[in-house]
């Protein structure tokens, strides 16, 4: 039985330009109706879950929910689910949506971990991303959380932002260090099709702007409208690699363990919830667009928030897509998920799948893309940046279609 | 009896309306009811209809009651409409006494019209000029007539003005066929002499051959002999196409029809061969038989190695119906097992490739097309090289095929066209005005030079107005060298080229540069070199890939990540693995992009 629960809150004040997660503009009445529906879904699913080790409330912007909705949600969780000792209870919080009272309320109902979507401490970069907050507001948010006495929080950052330099990335990292967070997520900006940022970059690539239009756009940006900066093109890959490399070296130097491609933590502060994904474990998801993995099936709730609420008001489980993970797919998942962890793939576990990994990846090891240590096979520093290519090469070598 | 027969074909440039005119004639004479008419009946292959060209010749018998109240048998012998099939055209023409020369009133005379009209003149055909598409606003019938008179020397005072689309002029055409084209002159009493001008394979009947009987008669039970190959068969059935297949008692002199004689494969039938009686053979065969050989070659390889058997079966099936292309198994270090295929020309190659992919659902990798080279080895032995990789290091003489290219072009575009011919090592042979504003130029060119982009460039330079045709002149000695391409130090045989020495450095540089643009970055650096002998003349490299997007795996959406990886892997499937490097299909055609 899955001991891990994900809850999706699909609301934001405004959607960021790069975001392709399920999220709509926040309004209070919809949020309340949604919380009611969410609680109904949780009750319907209560017997699927075991003793919960983690609850992860992600979004969207979960911290946008009014305190009373949090109260209702946590009451519902406590009344209907069993918990293991000291469960990890994470909420994603965005600067601009938290204050002292809300943070205090969250802790009082049992939240013990916060993941703060800072993304950058540089105002230009925040504008390019279309974030609702300034770097000052981000600092304030982290300070409030830090001062509230909680030690388990993560500062989430993004690198590879158009216009970002190695220096500005260093500044963002050292600013984050000032708050001495026990966890840092550092994600490369991914251009997702269909996002406004994607469209802006692509149109820039196809029609480079005339100097005049750049000038007028600069004026526009100075006027405070987010997003429309002149130099809207992705940093070149060498720079992105340098930023990534810098983060690894710098954070390691500060005593963080690089435990997953994009995640760093001080000893004892790894995110248990996310580790479960990379370990290939089961989990229950609740909320619109939420994913579950139960008894070999990956399920995804409907993305349609109104449909979701309607179904639950009728007392039925919301519509979901379901994919059975057959043997080949299970092996693929096992490989690509475990290789995200810097610890790598357990060869003993691979053998349980009938895989002879050392046999097929000799060349990749000789080239320095993979390395073996003890029972584990993992990506090297050289291999991590081209992990997709190496994973595909492994699939081929294992005869996986 | 044969006085009532008229054998004719239609000569026209692509799109000038040959098929539509044929349709109208069929309709008018009642060979097909309007309900049975499907546009362009004679072009039965889908591909032909799509491309608007006729690949295989067919024939159809029309019954026409003329104004003189007599009934005539009109045999329409269709001709392939492309230069690659000019020999087949010549055999169809040799089966006729007359031809309709169809010219689009808005386009005027084109190179193919001319080439085929010359063939008709050579065979003493009575030509009836038909100015088609007179309904179009841009039609200039008078100017078109003038061009025909200038270029072919054909009197156009009685040219028929027609619009096949609107049904204008159909009756006039039929009357002119009866009045102007002479009836056949053969004699039934002479020994059998029939010209084989087409053949194909039918799943139920075996090989069907189309013949024009010049002398004698042929009927079921008769033992026949193919004069060129010496093969002997017993006739099982004869008949005509009306256009449906209709058995008849016999085919007599002057008639056109089919013969079925237990022939297993079209390779046993040669277009242009003469069929005669085994016991009382004709003195001489029909003139003009040639053993035509493919001039253009390319390697065809399955993208997925286990499709090799399917490819062989597919080639075999296509060959049943098209004896003009051939294939031999070949092995490439780079591409594995495949076939070296020979074609009459580039269009022929395109058609076969397209049919293989479309009708047999194969995914093919093809090497750049090459001509056949004649090489005299040091000992005096002469070999033909169809694959540049196989050119020996040492030889006495290397010769390449030359062609005479005829280009028709409005005078405004002539300058750049002459430049193009110069660039392609052409030697001008003729330059004359046709009418006031068209020019005919003739150039001797190496076939190799017109293989790749010549036609496309001709078309683009002339905004589509130029047309061309070519005929084979023979092999001539040239200063040629082999250009090898090395990927990470290994020769990729499928990329080897034979090029003119003067152009070799340029080609080597261009080709490596093009390859650099085509080969995606991968886990390892890719070094691309061009060499002549042991000398490296160009080098480029594709840097090793440094990073993929480290997309997050977040919120438990694992399936999406898996699908992304699978998509990336799918993209690699279309690549060919060479050592540790993967080459995309376009790499093998990169040479086509080099000017």
mmCIF file of N, CA, C and O in Angstrom, chain A residues 100-131:
data_model
loop_
_atom_site.group_PDB
_atom_site.id
_atom_site.type_symbol
_atom_site.label_atom_id
_atom_site.label_comp_id
_atom_site.label_asym_id
_atom_site.label_seq_id
_atom_site.Cartn_x
_atom_site.Cartn_y
_atom_site.Cartn_z
ATOM 1 N N UNK A 100 3.429 35.967 8.161
ATOM 2 C CA UNK A 100 3.759 35.321 9.424
ATOM 3 C C UNK A 100 2.587 34.497 9.953
ATOM 4 O O UNK A 100 2.750 33.365 10.401
ATOM 5 N N UNK A 101 1.408 35.073 9.828
ATOM 6 C CA UNK A 101 0.253 34.395 10.420
ATOM 7 C C UNK A 101 -0.065 33.093 9.676
ATOM 8 O O UNK A 101 -0.362 32.063 10.278
ATOM 9 N N UNK A 102 0.054 33.139 8.334
ATOM 10 C CA UNK A 102 -0.256 31.931 7.562
ATOM 11 C C UNK A 102 0.765 30.829 7.848
ATOM 12 O O UNK A 102 0.412 29.658 8.019
ATOM 13 N N UNK A 103 2.031 31.233 7.916
ATOM 14 C CA UNK A 103 3.072 30.248 8.214
ATOM 15 C C UNK A 103 2.825 29.634 9.593
ATOM 16 O O UNK A 103 2.874 28.411 9.771
ATOM 17 N N UNK A 104 2.512 30.508 10.539
ATOM 18 C CA UNK A 104 2.236 30.027 11.894
ATOM 19 C C UNK A 104 1.073 29.037 11.900
ATOM 20 O O UNK A 104 1.149 27.967 12.508
ATOM 21 N N UNK A 105 0.027 29.399 11.128
ATOM 22 C CA UNK A 105 -1.150 28.526 11.083
ATOM 23 C C UNK A 105 -0.786 27.172 10.487
ATOM 24 O O UNK A 105 -1.222 26.124 10.968
ATOM 25 N N UNK A 106 0.029 27.197 9.434
ATOM 26 C CA UNK A 106 0.424 25.928 8.788
ATOM 27 C C UNK A 106 1.135 25.023 9.786
ATOM 28 O O UNK A 106 0.859 23.828 9.870
ATOM 29 N N UNK A 107 2.082 25.623 10.545
ATOM 30 C CA UNK A 107 2.811 24.786 11.510
ATOM 31 C C UNK A 107 1.908 24.231 12.593
ATOM 32 O O UNK A 107 2.037 23.082 12.995
ATOM 33 N N UNK A 108 0.955 25.069 12.974
ATOM 34 C CA UNK A 108 0.109 24.606 14.067
ATOM 35 C C UNK A 108 -0.740 23.406 13.639
ATOM 36 O O UNK A 108 -1.123 22.588 14.473
ATOM 37 N N UNK A 109 -1.031 23.292 12.348
ATOM 38 C CA UNK A 109 -1.840 22.130 11.943
ATOM 39 C C UNK A 109 -0.975 20.949 11.496
ATOM 40 O O UNK A 109 -1.507 19.913 11.077
ATOM 41 N N UNK A 110 0.340 21.083 11.569
ATOM 42 C CA UNK A 110 1.164 19.894 11.332
ATOM 43 C C UNK A 110 2.124 19.966 10.157
ATOM 44 O O UNK A 110 2.899 19.038 9.929
ATOM 45 N N UNK A 111 2.116 21.066 9.387
ATOM 46 C CA UNK A 111 3.087 21.188 8.296
ATOM 47 C C UNK A 111 4.474 21.309 8.913
ATOM 48 O O UNK A 111 4.668 22.075 9.861
ATOM 49 N N UNK A 112 5.442 20.504 8.428
ATOM 50 C CA UNK A 112 6.776 20.595 9.022
ATOM 51 C C UNK A 112 7.880 20.796 7.989
ATOM 52 O O UNK A 112 9.063 20.725 8.297
ATOM 53 N N UNK A 113 7.467 21.032 6.744
ATOM 54 C CA UNK A 113 8.485 21.290 5.722
ATOM 55 C C UNK A 113 7.891 22.251 4.707
ATOM 56 O O UNK A 113 6.723 22.096 4.307
ATOM 57 N N UNK A 114 8.688 23.222 4.279
ATOM 58 C CA UNK A 114 8.207 24.153 3.266
ATOM 59 C C UNK A 114 9.195 24.178 2.117
ATOM 60 O O UNK A 114 10.413 24.085 2.313
ATOM 61 N N UNK A 115 8.626 24.276 0.925
ATOM 62 C CA UNK A 115 9.455 24.363 -0.259
ATOM 63 C C UNK A 115 9.138 25.714 -0.889
ATOM 64 O O UNK A 115 8.014 25.939 -1.339
ATOM 65 N N UNK A 116 10.126 26.620 -0.851
ATOM 66 C CA UNK A 116 9.838 28.011 -1.215
ATOM 67 C C UNK A 116 10.293 28.299 -2.639
ATOM 68 O O UNK A 116 11.474 28.177 -2.975
ATOM 69 N N UNK A 117 9.333 28.688 -3.467
ATOM 70 C CA UNK A 117 9.630 28.958 -4.876
ATOM 71 C C UNK A 117 10.236 30.328 -5.084
ATOM 72 O O UNK A 117 9.589 31.238 -5.560
ATOM 73 N N UNK A 118 11.512 30.457 -4.719
ATOM 74 C CA UNK A 118 12.223 31.722 -4.885
ATOM 75 C C UNK A 118 12.595 31.921 -6.356
ATOM 76 O O UNK A 118 12.396 32.968 -6.940
ATOM 77 N N UNK A 119 13.155 30.897 -6.953
ATOM 78 C CA UNK A 119 13.602 30.817 -8.355
ATOM 79 C C UNK A 119 14.821 31.692 -8.643
ATOM 80 O O UNK A 119 15.759 31.231 -9.266
ATOM 81 N N UNK A 120 14.831 32.933 -8.175
ATOM 82 C CA UNK A 120 16.001 33.788 -8.412
ATOM 83 C C UNK A 120 15.944 34.953 -7.439
ATOM 84 O O UNK A 120 14.854 35.350 -7.011
ATOM 85 N N UNK A 121 17.134 35.475 -7.108
ATOM 86 C CA UNK A 121 17.154 36.705 -6.320
ATOM 87 C C UNK A 121 17.519 37.903 -7.196
ATOM 88 O O UNK A 121 18.070 38.884 -6.734
ATOM 89 N N UNK A 122 17.246 37.785 -8.497
ATOM 90 C CA UNK A 122 17.562 38.868 -9.424
ATOM 91 C C UNK A 122 16.259 39.364 -10.061
ATOM 92 O O UNK A 122 15.524 38.583 -10.672
ATOM 93 N N UNK A 123 15.990 40.637 -9.913
ATOM 94 C CA UNK A 123 14.695 41.167 -10.354
ATOM 95 C C UNK A 123 14.463 41.019 -11.864
ATOM 96 O O UNK A 123 13.355 40.711 -12.290
ATOM 97 N N UNK A 124 15.526 41.233 -12.651
ATOM 98 C CA UNK A 124 15.359 41.078 -14.110
ATOM 99 C C UNK A 124 14.945 39.652 -14.453
ATOM 100 O O UNK A 124 14.073 39.410 -15.274
ATOM 101 N N UNK A 125 15.630 38.719 -13.795
ATOM 102 C CA UNK A 125 15.333 37.314 -14.087
ATOM 103 C C UNK A 125 13.918 36.955 -13.632
ATOM 104 O O UNK A 125 13.203 36.225 -14.317
ATOM 105 N N UNK A 126 13.522 37.478 -12.494
ATOM 106 C CA UNK A 126 12.169 37.200 -12.003
ATOM 107 C C UNK A 126 11.127 37.734 -12.985
ATOM 108 O O UNK A 126 10.107 37.089 -13.236
ATOM 109 N N UNK A 127 11.434 38.904 -13.562
ATOM 110 C CA UNK A 127 10.506 39.465 -14.554
ATOM 111 C C UNK A 127 10.445 38.601 -15.798
ATOM 112 O O UNK A 127 9.377 38.336 -16.339
ATOM 113 N N UNK A 128 11.610 38.159 -16.262
ATOM 114 C CA UNK A 128 11.642 37.290 -17.445
ATOM 115 C C UNK A 128 10.809 36.030 -17.213
ATOM 116 O O UNK A 128 10.121 35.549 -18.106
ATOM 117 N N UNK A 129 10.891 35.510 -16.005
ATOM 118 C CA UNK A 129 10.128 34.306 -15.693
ATOM 119 C C UNK A 129 8.639 34.601 -15.498
ATOM 120 O O UNK A 129 7.817 33.694 -15.520
ATOM 121 N N UNK A 130 8.333 35.900 -15.312
ATOM 122 C CA UNK A 130 6.931 36.262 -15.073
ATOM 123 C C UNK A 130 6.482 35.933 -13.664
ATOM 124 O O UNK A 130 5.304 35.638 -13.425
ATOM 125 N N UNK A 131 7.430 35.952 -12.719
ATOM 126 C CA UNK A 131 7.060 35.715 -11.310
ATOM 127 C C UNK A 131 6.294 36.925 -10.780
ATOM 128 O O UNK A 131 6.482 38.053 -11.259
#
